[in-house]
XYZ file of C-alpha atoms in Angstrom:
356
model
C 9.683 13.936 -25.525
C 5.881 13.062 -25.758
C 3.725 13.111 -22.595
C 3.432 9.320 -22.137
C 7.319 8.930 -22.179
C 7.705 12.053 -20.019
C 5.110 10.358 -17.317
C 6.904 7.057 -17.635
C 10.212 8.624 -16.838
C 9.162 9.833 -13.568
C 11.074 8.278 -10.453
C 8.706 5.924 -8.814
C 6.119 5.590 -11.521
C 4.492 2.225 -11.533
C 4.879 1.436 -15.255
C 8.730 1.973 -14.922
C 9.233 -0.631 -12.372
C 8.089 -4.207 -13.572
C 10.009 -6.800 -11.838
C 11.912 -9.481 -13.933
C 9.917 -12.016 -12.204
C 6.768 -10.970 -13.894
C 8.250 -11.140 -17.308
C 8.203 -14.130 -19.512
C 6.640 -17.516 -18.951
C 8.035 -18.061 -15.539
C 4.920 -16.876 -13.828
C 2.724 -19.156 -15.499
C 4.972 -22.205 -14.929
C 5.056 -21.361 -11.238
C 1.267 -20.426 -10.881
C -0.250 -23.664 -12.211
C 1.235 -26.494 -9.989
C 0.704 -23.945 -7.115
C -2.999 -23.654 -7.881
C -3.403 -27.423 -8.377
C -1.783 -27.996 -4.917
C -4.093 -25.635 -3.183
C -7.021 -27.107 -4.860
C -5.986 -30.640 -3.436
C -5.213 -29.440 0.017
C -8.691 -27.647 0.372
C -10.623 -30.530 -1.054
C -12.061 -31.286 2.308
C -12.971 -27.737 3.202
C -15.851 -26.533 1.558
C -16.188 -23.321 3.552
C -12.629 -22.585 2.703
C -13.067 -23.222 -0.890
C -16.179 -20.820 -1.009
C -14.462 -18.016 1.137
C -11.272 -18.100 -1.267
C -13.622 -18.204 -4.159
C -15.501 -14.994 -3.241
C -12.104 -13.468 -2.281
C -10.729 -14.345 -5.802
C -13.669 -12.845 -7.459
C -13.446 -9.721 -5.387
C -9.576 -9.388 -6.269
C -10.597 -9.960 -10.136
C -13.122 -7.153 -9.844
C -10.859 -4.829 -7.910
C -7.734 -5.168 -10.048
C -9.704 -4.881 -13.296
C -11.506 -1.823 -12.218
C -8.196 -0.327 -11.008
C -7.054 -0.280 -14.761
C -9.951 2.203 -15.487
C -10.211 4.048 -12.194
C -6.418 3.854 -11.308
C -4.362 3.790 -14.127
C -6.453 5.787 -16.570
C -7.863 8.105 -13.936
C -11.555 7.736 -14.854
C -14.412 7.105 -12.515
C -16.438 4.233 -13.261
C -19.078 3.050 -10.831
C -20.993 0.358 -12.859
C -18.592 -2.544 -12.492
C -21.517 -4.651 -11.099
C -23.370 -4.229 -14.395
C -20.564 -5.876 -16.199
C -20.182 -8.478 -13.665
C -24.059 -9.275 -13.944
C -23.740 -9.866 -17.882
C -21.118 -12.141 -17.477
C -22.709 -14.098 -14.565
C -26.051 -14.366 -16.411
C -24.895 -15.065 -20.079
C -22.308 -17.775 -18.676
C -24.931 -19.356 -16.392
C -27.326 -19.714 -19.742
C -24.649 -21.127 -21.667
C -23.810 -23.726 -18.966
C -27.535 -24.442 -18.499
C -27.610 -25.094 -22.250
C -24.452 -27.559 -22.219
C -25.498 -29.184 -18.848
C -26.224 -32.411 -20.295
C -23.343 -32.510 -22.924
C -20.088 -34.232 -22.452
C -17.063 -34.692 -24.494
C -16.790 -38.364 -24.987
C -13.009 -38.883 -25.133
C -12.403 -36.765 -21.879
C -12.971 -37.660 -18.433
C -16.016 -36.253 -17.078
C -14.325 -33.961 -14.565
C -12.058 -32.639 -17.677
C -15.096 -32.130 -19.798
C -16.793 -30.107 -17.065
C -13.723 -27.796 -16.789
C -13.793 -27.562 -20.764
C -17.261 -26.448 -20.619
C -16.483 -24.065 -17.645
C -13.863 -22.451 -19.504
C -16.235 -21.799 -22.608
C -18.876 -20.283 -20.295
C -16.310 -17.952 -18.640
C -15.158 -16.684 -21.984
C -18.641 -16.409 -23.206
C -19.576 -14.311 -20.224
C -16.125 -12.168 -20.597
C -16.703 -11.640 -24.229
C -20.171 -10.420 -23.713
C -19.199 -8.093 -20.949
C -16.421 -6.713 -23.031
C -18.765 -6.103 -25.827
C -21.172 -4.405 -23.572
C -18.131 -2.257 -22.271
C -17.492 -1.268 -25.584
C -20.869 -0.119 -26.621
C -21.060 1.706 -23.296
C -17.475 2.879 -23.244
C -17.190 4.417 -27.018
C -19.893 7.189 -26.508
C -19.372 7.709 -22.740
C -15.736 7.771 -22.427
C -15.755 11.341 -24.394
C -17.124 12.429 -21.095
C -15.055 13.021 -17.804
C -15.252 12.963 -14.177
C -18.749 12.837 -12.789
C -20.572 12.708 -16.008
C -18.795 9.350 -16.846
C -19.816 7.929 -13.220
C -23.431 8.897 -13.900
C -23.308 7.055 -17.347
C -21.941 3.784 -15.725
C -24.153 4.003 -12.819
C -26.966 4.283 -15.163
C -25.716 1.299 -17.207
C -25.541 -1.014 -14.176
C -29.142 -0.111 -13.317
C -30.334 -0.794 -16.667
C -28.680 -4.175 -16.621
C -30.221 -4.931 -13.027
C -33.935 -3.847 -14.013
C -33.414 -5.734 -17.576
C -32.422 -9.018 -15.847
C -35.260 -8.478 -13.230
C -37.869 -8.439 -15.888
C -36.427 -11.072 -18.237
C -37.994 -14.761 -18.032
C -34.956 -16.393 -19.433
C -32.861 -14.947 -16.581
C -35.599 -15.943 -14.016
C -36.801 -12.610 -13.397
C -36.558 -11.442 -9.658
C -36.151 -15.098 -8.182
C -32.916 -15.410 -10.090
C -31.114 -18.133 -12.145
C -30.769 -21.661 -10.549
C -29.494 -24.986 -11.418
C -26.286 -23.847 -12.934
C -23.618 -26.646 -12.720
C -21.380 -26.025 -9.640
C -18.181 -26.627 -11.510
C -15.879 -23.728 -10.406
C -13.134 -24.474 -8.257
C -10.310 -22.517 -6.244
C -7.743 -23.521 -9.092
C -10.055 -22.114 -11.694
C -10.709 -18.776 -9.758
C -6.974 -18.632 -8.903
C -5.989 -18.926 -12.517
C -8.041 -15.941 -13.471
C -6.636 -14.028 -10.517
C -3.189 -14.730 -11.833
C -4.273 -13.689 -15.397
C -5.955 -10.438 -14.451
C -2.812 -9.306 -12.307
C -0.502 -10.511 -15.031
C -2.276 -8.566 -17.659
C -2.553 -5.289 -15.314
C 1.161 -5.480 -14.498
C 1.976 -5.986 -18.334
C -0.239 -3.026 -19.403
C 1.427 -0.857 -16.612
C 4.896 -1.556 -18.059
C 3.879 -1.114 -21.686
C 3.666 1.725 -24.065
C -0.033 1.195 -23.878
C 0.182 1.866 -20.081
C 2.192 4.761 -20.448
C -0.342 6.478 -22.386
C -2.892 5.689 -19.805
C -0.700 7.021 -17.125
C -0.208 10.254 -19.328
C -4.161 10.518 -19.504
C -4.370 10.114 -15.652
C -1.728 12.737 -15.081
C -3.138 15.395 -17.635
C -5.681 14.426 -20.264
C -5.613 17.744 -22.162
C -1.813 17.660 -22.183
C -1.696 13.958 -23.474
C -4.269 14.807 -26.230
C -2.149 17.780 -27.276
C 0.684 15.563 -27.599
C -0.995 13.227 -30.041
C -2.259 10.400 -27.544
C -5.632 9.172 -28.808
C -7.296 9.666 -25.189
C -10.602 8.167 -26.162
C -9.182 5.099 -28.052
C -6.874 4.374 -25.117
C -9.742 4.903 -22.566
C -12.155 2.691 -24.568
C -9.461 -0.038 -24.767
C -8.774 0.150 -20.944
C -12.634 0.052 -20.259
C -13.133 -3.126 -22.671
C -10.461 -4.963 -20.968
C -11.659 -3.978 -17.440
C -15.177 -5.178 -18.624
C -13.980 -8.494 -19.784
C -12.444 -9.489 -16.420
C -15.601 -8.204 -14.619
C -17.342 -10.478 -16.885
C -15.236 -13.398 -16.012
C -15.475 -12.715 -12.337
C -19.335 -12.615 -12.562
C -19.122 -16.016 -14.592
C -17.075 -17.577 -11.759
C -19.395 -16.260 -9.206
C -22.341 -17.873 -11.013
C -20.702 -21.369 -10.958
C -19.975 -21.656 -7.209
C -23.202 -20.133 -5.738
C -26.377 -22.031 -5.655
C -28.384 -19.162 -7.318
C -27.686 -15.669 -8.836
C -30.326 -12.971 -8.555
C -30.565 -9.193 -9.342
C -29.783 -8.395 -5.654
C -26.311 -9.737 -6.127
C -25.409 -6.937 -8.834
C -26.691 -3.625 -7.218
C -25.126 -0.377 -6.970
C -23.923 -1.475 -3.553
C -21.777 -3.977 -5.090
C -20.190 -1.596 -7.457
C -19.444 0.689 -4.631
C -17.794 -2.108 -2.761
C -15.337 -2.612 -5.562
C -14.630 1.008 -5.745
C -13.996 1.171 -2.005
C -11.366 -1.747 -2.496
C -9.461 0.256 -5.272
C -9.551 3.635 -3.318
C -8.364 1.719 -0.097
C -5.597 -0.009 -1.893
C -4.431 2.943 -3.822
C -5.548 4.424 -7.084
C -3.040 2.911 -9.736
C -1.642 0.141 -7.258
C -2.329 -3.524 -8.503
C -1.095 -5.025 -5.439
C -2.854 -2.341 -3.286
C -6.080 -3.539 -4.832
C -5.536 -6.901 -4.038
C -4.705 -6.180 -0.311
C -7.787 -4.336 0.046
C -9.856 -6.864 -1.686
C -8.747 -9.731 0.623
C -9.114 -7.380 3.664
C -12.811 -6.359 2.964
C -13.780 -9.834 2.002
C -12.326 -11.335 5.272
C -13.868 -8.292 7.038
C -17.641 -9.573 7.249
C -16.443 -12.839 8.412
C -14.288 -11.023 11.341
C -17.593 -9.422 12.137
C -19.339 -12.579 12.373
C -16.847 -14.237 14.652
C -16.960 -10.932 16.888
C -20.535 -11.166 17.203
C -20.495 -14.872 17.932
C -17.959 -14.330 20.590
C -19.988 -11.679 22.386
C -23.181 -13.874 22.114
C -25.055 -11.426 20.352
C -28.657 -12.566 19.546
C -30.468 -12.472 16.206
C -29.308 -13.337 12.937
C -25.592 -13.028 12.393
C -25.962 -12.482 8.646
C -28.641 -9.455 9.046
C -26.405 -7.896 11.815
C -22.965 -8.262 9.713
C -25.140 -6.702 6.677
C -26.406 -3.884 8.586
C -22.841 -2.909 10.078
C -20.801 -3.726 6.967
C -21.687 -0.674 4.828
C -21.088 1.789 7.949
C -17.739 0.251 8.587
C -16.752 0.662 4.931
C -17.816 4.406 5.001
C -15.813 4.832 8.333
C -12.861 3.220 6.580
C -12.904 5.601 3.650
C -13.347 8.583 5.798
C -10.377 7.707 8.015
C -8.427 6.780 4.936
C -9.260 10.243 3.189
C -8.174 12.130 6.236
C -5.042 10.156 6.963
C -3.701 8.825 3.839
C -5.630 10.100 0.625
C -3.696 8.418 -1.665
C -4.625 4.994 -0.308
C -2.457 2.378 1.395
C 0.096 2.109 -1.410
C -0.360 5.066 -3.459
C 0.507 4.326 -7.062
C 3.285 2.162 -5.925
C 3.463 -1.844 -5.632
C 3.948 -3.956 -2.644
C 7.630 -4.723 -3.691
C 8.476 -0.976 -3.772
C 6.818 -0.338 -0.269
C 8.139 -3.277 1.812
C 11.794 -2.253 1.563
C 10.766 1.310 3.096
C 9.366 -0.623 6.098
C 12.227 -2.695 6.803
C 14.680 -0.921 8.952
C 18.086 -0.795 7.589
C 21.446 -1.248 9.486
C 23.699 1.917 9.217
C 27.016 1.515 7.763
C 29.899 0.530 10.224
C 27.389 -1.025 12.678
């Protein structure tokens, strides 16, 4: 038995339990009408649309990073760099197509077609960047890989800050605000579906084998560098799409939105949810997105003076750090470990004893 098969046969391994409901075309048929219904219900709530969009972008970032940091067992801390590549290149693409329309389609539909094209441009550009960075650097392991990805993120930020076409430090403005909850939700659905399909495939079993013991996996014939690069490219693609979505619902994008702090926020989401758990990354991303809003509400309730935004920004990172410390002391494997929500919930539900 090879290493990948051995890992996949372990009881409780995530790749061995993909619910039947996640297979086939059923998820697509269910997701599309639900997303359109949510879009219609929130048409008169701009703040809810913005908050859900930010939440969706963070979920995409967390789930995509989980493919590398969770399933493959690597340590990448440059995810904001790939997000920046997608955001700026998709923004430039949309600005170039701003005054163009498809004559035989309604304006709204035409805008969504061009938005989809811009998202794909941003995602593909980020995937290419991921390939160029990953091919040489993924031969490294542990801290060395973290340093390389950190350096890449900083290089992208500095390059954008000094590029006239990207607005330099002032940022890029005027990007058509054509993103919607339905479009963000669609890409959330896609990244979750791809992550779960990978986890249940032979490719995923090889990734789990690399995570468990890379030396043993390589000795059993697994092309560890090739599998890691492919995982890195897929992760980078979705990070680029997340950045492209972000660029199409905020008024302006600037280098300050894609710093090392943003990369660490995504890492915290993955670690908090559980390295290797897709649903854990989703729950953690939703919680950490809503946390600043909860802090703002708390400050407002206590009548705290000064700028709420400044106070929340000052306390947000210490709160993240405190959460990580508490989590590492109480539950080092994260909220769900490598399990998924449908594997954990039955353990929390009390069962009636036989004969009662």
